[in-house]
Amino acid sequence: MRRFRTMTRSGSRMSLCGCLLAVVLAGGGAPVSAEEKVAPTVPDQTTPDEVRGIVSSGLGEWGLSRRFPDSALWLDLEDEARTLALFWPETETPARGALIILADEGENAESGLAGALARELAHRKFAVLALGLEPPTAALEWILERPRPVPVAEPEEQSPDASSPATIDVMASEVVDELEAAYRARIHQELVAGAAELREREYELLAVIGIGRGSNHTVPYAVEQEPPSALIWVGPKFYPRDASRLAEALEKASLPRILELSSSDESGQRKADLERAGVESFSLQSVGSGTSFLPRNGKALAGRISAWLKVDARQQ
C-alpha cells in the first residue's frame, strides 16, 4: 500500500513563512524597541491544504470523492501531494474537445458555479475537468490584495541590523515573495496535472476557464501552453498587481482567443487597456450589471461559452 507523507516540503516552508510574515505584519513596519524581549504569540498560519495525506480538508475533497466516485480523479503533484479533480465526460460523442475549469477562491471542484457549469458543458459535447481553488491564508490574502510595496534599502554607511525598520522591510519582502510564489506554484501544478490527465485520455484541450479569483491563475498557465488554447474568464476578480500586468502578459502571448463574461464596470476599462496593448483576440460579453455568477446561471453561461467556442472552431 502506497504511503503518503502528511506534510510536504513546500507546505512546511509556507507554514514557516506564514509565521514569520505574521510577526512582521504585526509590527506594522515600526522600529523594534530594545525593551521588547518576548515576541507576541503568533497563530499557526498552516492551511488545511498543507496537511497532506489522502485529502485536502480545506475543500472537503474526501467527502467530494465519495459523493462523485465515478467522476473523482486524484491528480499527483510534487512532493507526493495530490489534489482532487472532477471529470465529466461528454454526454454525446464524438467530443468537441476538452475544457479545464478552475473554481472561484474557496470553492471545490463541484461547489459554487464550477460544478453546474461543468455538467452543463458536458451536455454540450465537451469533456470537462474541474478543479477547486484553495483560499489563501489571511496574511497571504492581504499580500495579494494590495500593490507590491517598494522595498526600503539600507543606507550604505550603516551596517545591517536585524532590528532596524529597513531590515524588517527587506525580510518582509523576501517572505512575501516566497509565500506568494509557493501558493501560485501549487495552483499551477494542479492545472498542469489536469491537462496531462486530459492528454492521457486523448482529448484536445480547447480552453481553460477561470471563475472569479481563479482567473488570476489561468493567465500564466495559458500563456505558456504549447499549443495554445483559448482562455475564458467568468466573472473575473483580478488581484491589483495581476490586473496591472495583464496587458503585458497577454501582449507577448499567442493565445488564439480570449473571452470575458462579466457584469463588472471594470470590464470595459480592461477591454480598452488590452486593445491599446494590441491584444486583438479579446472578446467581452456583458451578462448584465450586478448579475451574480451562481449555480443557477450555469446553463446560460455554458450556452454562451459553447456558442463562442463553436464560432472559434469555424474560424480555424
JSON list of N, CA and C in Angstrom, two decimals, residues 63 110 290 315:
[
{"chain": "A", "resi": 63, "resn": "GLY", "atom": "N", "xyz": [-14.87, 13.98, 1.15]},
{"chain": "A", "resi": 63, "resn": "GLY", "atom": "CA", "xyz": [-16.32, 13.86, 1.04]},
{"chain": "A", "resi": 63, "resn": "GLY", "atom": "C", "xyz": [-16.79, 14.00, -0.40]},
{"chain": "A", "resi": 110, "resn": "GLU", "atom": "N", "xyz": [-16.82, 21.08, -7.30]},
{"chain": "A", "resi": 110, "resn": "GLU", "atom": "CA", "xyz": [-18.25, 20.92, -7.54]},
{"chain": "A", "resi": 110, "resn": "GLU", "atom": "C", "xyz": [-19.09, 22.06, -7.00]},
{"chain": "A", "resi": 290, "resn": "GLY", "atom": "N", "xyz": [-24.46, 43.83, -12.26]},
{"chain": "A", "resi": 290, "resn": "GLY", "atom": "CA", "xyz": [-24.86, 43.31, -10.96]},
{"chain": "A", "resi": 290, "resn": "GLY", "atom": "C", "xyz": [-25.27, 41.85, -10.95]},
{"chain": "A", "resi": 315, "resn": "GLN", "atom": "N", "xyz": [-13.68, 29.25, -37.42]},
{"chain": "A", "resi": 315, "resn": "GLN", "atom": "CA", "xyz": [-12.68, 30.18, -37.93]},
{"chain": "A", "resi": 315, "resn": "GLN", "atom": "C", "xyz": [-11.33, 29.52, -38.16]}
]
